[in-house]
């Protein structure tokens, strides 16, 4: 049994290096009637069940990469950076768990990493929600039904910048935001990317590393 997450946009796939003890599946049903101005009464039926998936696991540090229980070792910091990017961009993903019926389109709703131990291990909790289309049936007075299919709109993609050797937050703020003094604003928008690695290696607050992907908001 293995867990895979695939990015629809890039077709890149991540295999989780260690299987969790269990995966929880949450199923919800919602039925609601409401009024739409100009249309009259509308019904919002649930034709499909909305599912949520969650589990807790470990991203093992580099000293453990040769251990037999590791399926496909990935640098924990790279996974944290990738998941942070997926959440910010609201990326649509494919979740597949081999040997189970789980093979769903999802969005990454929450990812909480925590570094612990001397091997660089990252313990995490993850939550994903199924990505489905919603069908709304609008009933008019003449009992004619109009079906409209709505999908979750894709928000505008934020600007990003990939750190290269020799970069600093001040230099990036000057280049991308037009003012180097905006570096604290740049830091606050990217704390979840910057802080974990600095905390792990006891580096100064504003230290950044080549390959990190920062979100830039003017």
mmCIF file of C-alpha atoms in Angstrom:
data_model
loop_
_atom_site.group_PDB
_atom_site.id
_atom_site.type_symbol
_atom_site.label_atom_id
_atom_site.label_comp_id
_atom_site.label_asym_id
_atom_site.label_seq_id
_atom_site.Cartn_x
_atom_site.Cartn_y
_atom_site.Cartn_z
ATOM 1 C CA UNK A 1 0.000 0.000 0.000
ATOM 2 C CA UNK A 2 1.350 3.441 -0.967
ATOM 3 C CA UNK A 3 0.065 7.030 -0.925
ATOM 4 C CA UNK A 4 0.535 9.336 -3.907
ATOM 5 C CA UNK A 5 -0.393 12.996 -4.492
ATOM 6 C CA UNK A 6 -0.253 14.231 -8.087
ATOM 7 C CA UNK A 7 -0.338 17.874 -9.202
ATOM 8 C CA UNK A 8 -2.789 18.176 -12.124
ATOM 9 C CA UNK A 9 -1.036 21.249 -13.520
ATOM 10 C CA UNK A 10 2.532 19.916 -13.620
ATOM 11 C CA UNK A 11 1.766 16.166 -13.478
ATOM 12 C CA UNK A 12 4.480 15.863 -10.819
ATOM 13 C CA UNK A 13 3.846 13.129 -8.260
ATOM 14 C CA UNK A 14 4.856 12.804 -4.623
ATOM 15 C CA UNK A 15 5.033 9.398 -2.961
ATOM 16 C CA UNK A 16 4.839 9.523 0.818
ATOM 17 C CA UNK A 17 7.962 7.873 2.226
ATOM 18 C CA UNK A 18 6.248 6.229 5.205
ATOM 19 C CA UNK A 19 2.707 4.877 5.409
ATOM 20 C CA UNK A 20 0.603 6.147 8.344
ATOM 21 C CA UNK A 21 -1.056 3.759 10.777
ATOM 22 C CA UNK A 22 -4.503 4.724 9.489
ATOM 23 C CA UNK A 23 -6.317 7.072 7.104
ATOM 24 C CA UNK A 24 -9.598 8.653 8.190
ATOM 25 C CA UNK A 25 -12.366 9.296 5.634
ATOM 26 C CA UNK A 26 -15.099 11.788 6.583
ATOM 27 C CA UNK A 27 -18.387 11.680 4.646
ATOM 28 C CA UNK A 28 -20.910 14.499 4.901
ATOM 29 C CA UNK A 29 -24.370 15.002 3.456
ATOM 30 C CA UNK A 30 -26.009 18.429 3.141
ATOM 31 C CA UNK A 31 -29.533 19.241 2.014
ATOM 32 C CA UNK A 32 -30.641 22.854 1.766
ATOM 33 C CA UNK A 33 -33.522 24.889 0.317
ATOM 34 C CA UNK A 34 -33.110 28.610 -0.310
ATOM 35 C CA UNK A 35 -34.480 31.496 -2.381
ATOM 36 C CA UNK A 36 -32.775 33.075 -5.360
ATOM 37 C CA UNK A 37 -33.798 36.619 -6.269
ATOM 38 C CA UNK A 38 -35.286 36.645 -9.747
ATOM 39 C CA UNK A 39 -35.691 32.872 -9.914
ATOM 40 C CA UNK A 40 -37.854 31.841 -6.983
ATOM 41 C CA UNK A 41 -37.286 28.735 -4.904
ATOM 42 C CA UNK A 42 -34.100 26.766 -5.481
ATOM 43 C CA UNK A 43 -33.004 23.380 -4.234
ATOM 44 C CA UNK A 44 -29.435 22.341 -3.612
ATOM 45 C CA UNK A 45 -29.440 18.525 -3.764
ATOM 46 C CA UNK A 46 -26.507 16.353 -2.845
ATOM 47 C CA UNK A 47 -26.027 13.949 -5.696
ATOM 48 C CA UNK A 48 -22.568 12.975 -4.479
ATOM 49 C CA UNK A 49 -21.057 12.633 -1.032
ATOM 50 C CA UNK A 50 -18.365 15.117 -0.081
ATOM 51 C CA UNK A 51 -15.374 13.350 1.423
ATOM 52 C CA UNK A 52 -12.501 14.459 3.581
ATOM 53 C CA UNK A 53 -9.272 12.526 4.134
ATOM 54 C CA UNK A 54 -6.866 12.939 7.026
ATOM 55 C CA UNK A 55 -3.970 11.183 8.706
ATOM 56 C CA UNK A 56 -0.844 11.755 10.772
ATOM 57 C CA UNK A 57 2.578 10.642 9.660
ATOM 58 C CA UNK A 58 6.313 11.242 9.549
ATOM 59 C CA UNK A 59 8.692 12.581 6.925
ATOM 60 C CA UNK A 60 11.964 10.921 7.966
ATOM 61 C CA UNK A 61 15.203 12.906 8.037
ATOM 62 C CA UNK A 62 18.177 12.173 5.814
ATOM 63 C CA UNK A 63 19.952 9.816 8.292
ATOM 64 C CA UNK A 64 16.987 7.419 7.939
ATOM 65 C CA UNK A 65 16.795 7.335 4.141
ATOM 66 C CA UNK A 66 18.369 3.873 3.814
ATOM 67 C CA UNK A 67 16.121 2.223 6.405
ATOM 68 C CA UNK A 68 13.983 -0.619 4.975
ATOM 69 C CA UNK A 69 10.611 0.899 5.902
ATOM 70 C CA UNK A 70 11.281 3.981 3.743
ATOM 71 C CA UNK A 71 9.431 3.716 0.412
ATOM 72 C CA UNK A 72 10.780 6.761 -1.432
ATOM 73 C CA UNK A 73 12.778 9.204 0.685
ATOM 74 C CA UNK A 74 12.211 12.911 0.114
ATOM 75 C CA UNK A 75 13.890 15.798 1.953
ATOM 76 C CA UNK A 76 11.289 16.872 4.581
ATOM 77 C CA UNK A 77 11.964 20.578 3.971
ATOM 78 C CA UNK A 78 11.181 20.110 0.273
ATOM 79 C CA UNK A 79 7.855 18.449 1.111
ATOM 80 C CA UNK A 80 6.918 21.225 3.558
ATOM 81 C CA UNK A 81 7.756 23.838 0.914
ATOM 82 C CA UNK A 82 5.754 21.960 -1.744
ATOM 83 C CA UNK A 83 2.677 21.557 0.450
ATOM 84 C CA UNK A 84 2.808 25.211 1.479
ATOM 85 C CA UNK A 85 2.849 26.151 -2.213
ATOM 86 C CA UNK A 86 -0.079 23.811 -2.979
ATOM 87 C CA UNK A 87 -2.179 25.363 -0.208
ATOM 88 C CA UNK A 88 -1.403 28.935 -1.258
ATOM 89 C CA UNK A 89 -2.176 28.219 -4.907
ATOM 90 C CA UNK A 90 -5.224 26.058 -4.077
ATOM 91 C CA UNK A 91 -3.842 23.379 -6.345
ATOM 92 C CA UNK A 92 -6.161 20.603 -7.472
ATOM 93 C CA UNK A 93 -4.506 17.266 -6.729
ATOM 94 C CA UNK A 94 -5.113 13.560 -7.290
ATOM 95 C CA UNK A 95 -4.992 11.436 -4.121
ATOM 96 C CA UNK A 96 -4.409 7.727 -4.675
ATOM 97 C CA UNK A 97 -3.869 5.062 -2.041
ATOM 98 C CA UNK A 98 -2.924 1.780 -3.693
ATOM 99 C CA UNK A 99 -4.743 -1.294 -2.458
ATOM 100 C CA UNK A 100 -7.801 0.803 -1.437
ATOM 101 C CA UNK A 101 -10.750 2.445 -3.270
ATOM 102 C CA UNK A 102 -9.248 5.893 -2.550
ATOM 103 C CA UNK A 103 -8.600 7.578 -5.905
ATOM 104 C CA UNK A 104 -10.030 11.102 -5.690
ATOM 105 C CA UNK A 105 -9.509 14.654 -6.857
ATOM 106 C CA UNK A 106 -8.760 16.750 -3.782
ATOM 107 C CA UNK A 107 -7.558 20.077 -2.427
ATOM 108 C CA UNK A 108 -4.984 20.257 0.366
ATOM 109 C CA UNK A 109 -6.919 21.885 3.200
ATOM 110 C CA UNK A 110 -4.395 21.771 6.039
ATOM 111 C CA UNK A 111 -0.820 20.617 6.600
ATOM 112 C CA UNK A 112 0.814 21.019 10.003
ATOM 113 C CA UNK A 113 4.512 20.064 10.232
ATOM 114 C CA UNK A 114 6.548 19.732 13.426
ATOM 115 C CA UNK A 115 10.257 18.941 13.547
ATOM 116 C CA UNK A 116 11.455 16.665 16.333
ATOM 117 C CA UNK A 117 14.460 14.510 17.221
ATOM 118 C CA UNK A 118 18.053 14.632 16.087
ATOM 119 C CA UNK A 119 17.572 13.077 12.646
ATOM 120 C CA UNK A 120 15.662 15.944 11.059
ATOM 121 C CA UNK A 121 12.358 14.047 11.221
ATOM 122 C CA UNK A 122 9.205 16.027 10.471
ATOM 123 C CA UNK A 123 5.971 14.824 12.054
ATOM 124 C CA UNK A 124 2.810 16.123 10.388
ATOM 125 C CA UNK A 125 -0.967 16.168 10.299
ATOM 126 C CA UNK A 126 -2.690 16.477 6.931
ATOM 127 C CA UNK A 127 -6.274 17.128 5.811
ATOM 128 C CA UNK A 128 -7.600 16.970 2.257
ATOM 129 C CA UNK A 129 -11.089 17.672 0.932
ATOM 130 C CA UNK A 130 -12.587 16.104 -2.173
ATOM 131 C CA UNK A 131 -12.860 18.401 -5.224
ATOM 132 C CA UNK A 132 -16.278 17.926 -6.825
ATOM 133 C CA UNK A 133 -18.600 19.870 -9.114
ATOM 134 C CA UNK A 134 -21.828 21.222 -7.619
ATOM 135 C CA UNK A 135 -25.097 20.915 -9.536
ATOM 136 C CA UNK A 136 -27.804 23.479 -8.647
ATOM 137 C CA UNK A 137 -31.376 22.961 -9.849
ATOM 138 C CA UNK A 138 -33.398 26.197 -10.096
ATOM 139 C CA UNK A 139 -37.190 25.761 -10.075
ATOM 140 C CA UNK A 140 -39.313 28.480 -11.717
ATOM 141 C CA UNK A 141 -43.036 29.026 -11.397
ATOM 142 C CA UNK A 142 -43.733 27.074 -14.600
ATOM 143 C CA UNK A 143 -41.944 24.060 -13.057
ATOM 144 C CA UNK A 144 -39.263 24.157 -15.740
ATOM 145 C CA UNK A 145 -35.951 23.237 -14.212
ATOM 146 C CA UNK A 146 -32.706 24.771 -15.256
ATOM 147 C CA UNK A 147 -29.541 22.952 -14.288
ATOM 148 C CA UNK A 148 -26.370 24.885 -13.890
ATOM 149 C CA UNK A 149 -23.077 23.232 -13.165
ATOM 150 C CA UNK A 150 -20.706 25.249 -11.076
ATOM 151 C CA UNK A 151 -17.134 24.454 -10.262
ATOM 152 C CA UNK A 152 -14.936 26.033 -7.660
ATOM 153 C CA UNK A 153 -13.436 29.137 -9.328
ATOM 154 C CA UNK A 154 -9.688 29.274 -9.563
ATOM 155 C CA UNK A 155 -8.357 32.354 -7.738
ATOM 156 C CA UNK A 156 -5.711 34.507 -9.411
ATOM 157 C CA UNK A 157 -2.307 32.913 -8.910
ATOM 158 C CA UNK A 158 -0.091 35.019 -6.626
ATOM 159 C CA UNK A 159 3.327 36.140 -7.803
ATOM 160 C CA UNK A 160 6.155 33.916 -6.655
ATOM 161 C CA UNK A 161 9.929 34.143 -6.572
ATOM 162 C CA UNK A 162 12.399 31.255 -6.338
ATOM 163 C CA UNK A 163 15.398 32.074 -4.156
ATOM 164 C CA UNK A 164 18.818 31.809 -5.810
ATOM 165 C CA UNK A 165 22.259 31.725 -4.130
ATOM 166 C CA UNK A 166 23.240 35.130 -2.746
ATOM 167 C CA UNK A 167 19.659 36.383 -2.383
ATOM 168 C CA UNK A 168 18.367 38.217 0.681
ATOM 169 C CA UNK A 169 14.865 39.253 1.666
ATOM 170 C CA UNK A 170 15.866 42.904 1.271
ATOM 171 C CA UNK A 171 17.155 42.312 -2.271
ATOM 172 C CA UNK A 172 14.051 40.342 -3.259
ATOM 173 C CA UNK A 173 11.742 43.005 -1.804
ATOM 174 C CA UNK A 174 13.599 45.701 -3.756
ATOM 175 C CA UNK A 175 13.418 43.682 -6.992
ATOM 176 C CA UNK A 176 9.872 42.351 -6.752
ATOM 177 C CA UNK A 177 8.121 44.977 -4.603
ATOM 178 C CA UNK A 178 10.072 48.086 -5.577
ATOM 179 C CA UNK A 179 11.255 48.793 -2.022
ATOM 180 C CA UNK A 180 13.847 46.813 -0.068
ATOM 181 C CA UNK A 181 12.398 48.156 3.189
ATOM 182 C CA UNK A 182 9.363 45.956 2.599
ATOM 183 C CA UNK A 183 11.385 42.863 3.519
ATOM 184 C CA UNK A 184 9.499 42.400 6.868
ATOM 185 C CA UNK A 185 6.241 42.268 4.869
ATOM 186 C CA UNK A 186 7.801 39.682 2.556
ATOM 187 C CA UNK A 187 8.959 37.657 5.566
ATOM 188 C CA UNK A 188 5.514 37.712 7.233
ATOM 189 C CA UNK A 189 3.901 36.392 4.021
ATOM 190 C CA UNK A 190 6.356 33.475 3.900
ATOM 191 C CA UNK A 191 6.976 32.539 7.547
ATOM 192 C CA UNK A 192 5.703 29.009 6.995
ATOM 193 C CA UNK A 193 8.399 28.521 4.340
ATOM 194 C CA UNK A 194 11.250 30.363 6.076
ATOM 195 C CA UNK A 195 10.871 29.521 9.769
ATOM 196 C CA UNK A 196 10.932 25.671 9.845
ATOM 197 C CA UNK A 197 14.413 25.366 8.347
ATOM 198 C CA UNK A 198 15.835 28.237 10.400
ATOM 199 C CA UNK A 199 14.424 26.724 13.582
ATOM 200 C CA UNK A 200 15.880 23.354 12.673
ATOM 201 C CA UNK A 201 19.377 24.735 12.112
ATOM 202 C CA UNK A 202 19.181 27.605 14.646
ATOM 203 C CA UNK A 203 19.714 30.244 11.951
ATOM 204 C CA UNK A 204 18.783 33.959 12.162
ATOM 205 C CA UNK A 205 15.162 34.912 11.583
ATOM 206 C CA UNK A 206 15.504 36.301 8.052
ATOM 207 C CA UNK A 207 17.803 33.619 6.629
ATOM 208 C CA UNK A 208 16.593 32.174 3.293
ATOM 209 C CA UNK A 209 17.858 29.311 1.155
ATOM 210 C CA UNK A 210 18.259 28.725 -2.548
ATOM 211 C CA UNK A 211 15.294 26.843 -3.993
ATOM 212 C CA UNK A 212 12.702 28.216 -1.582
ATOM 213 C CA UNK A 213 9.616 29.535 -3.353
ATOM 214 C CA UNK A 214 8.355 32.801 -1.843
ATOM 215 C CA UNK A 215 4.981 34.413 -2.394
ATOM 216 C CA UNK A 216 5.219 38.110 -3.261
ATOM 217 C CA UNK A 217 2.282 40.390 -2.425
ATOM 218 C CA UNK A 218 2.616 44.076 -3.200
#
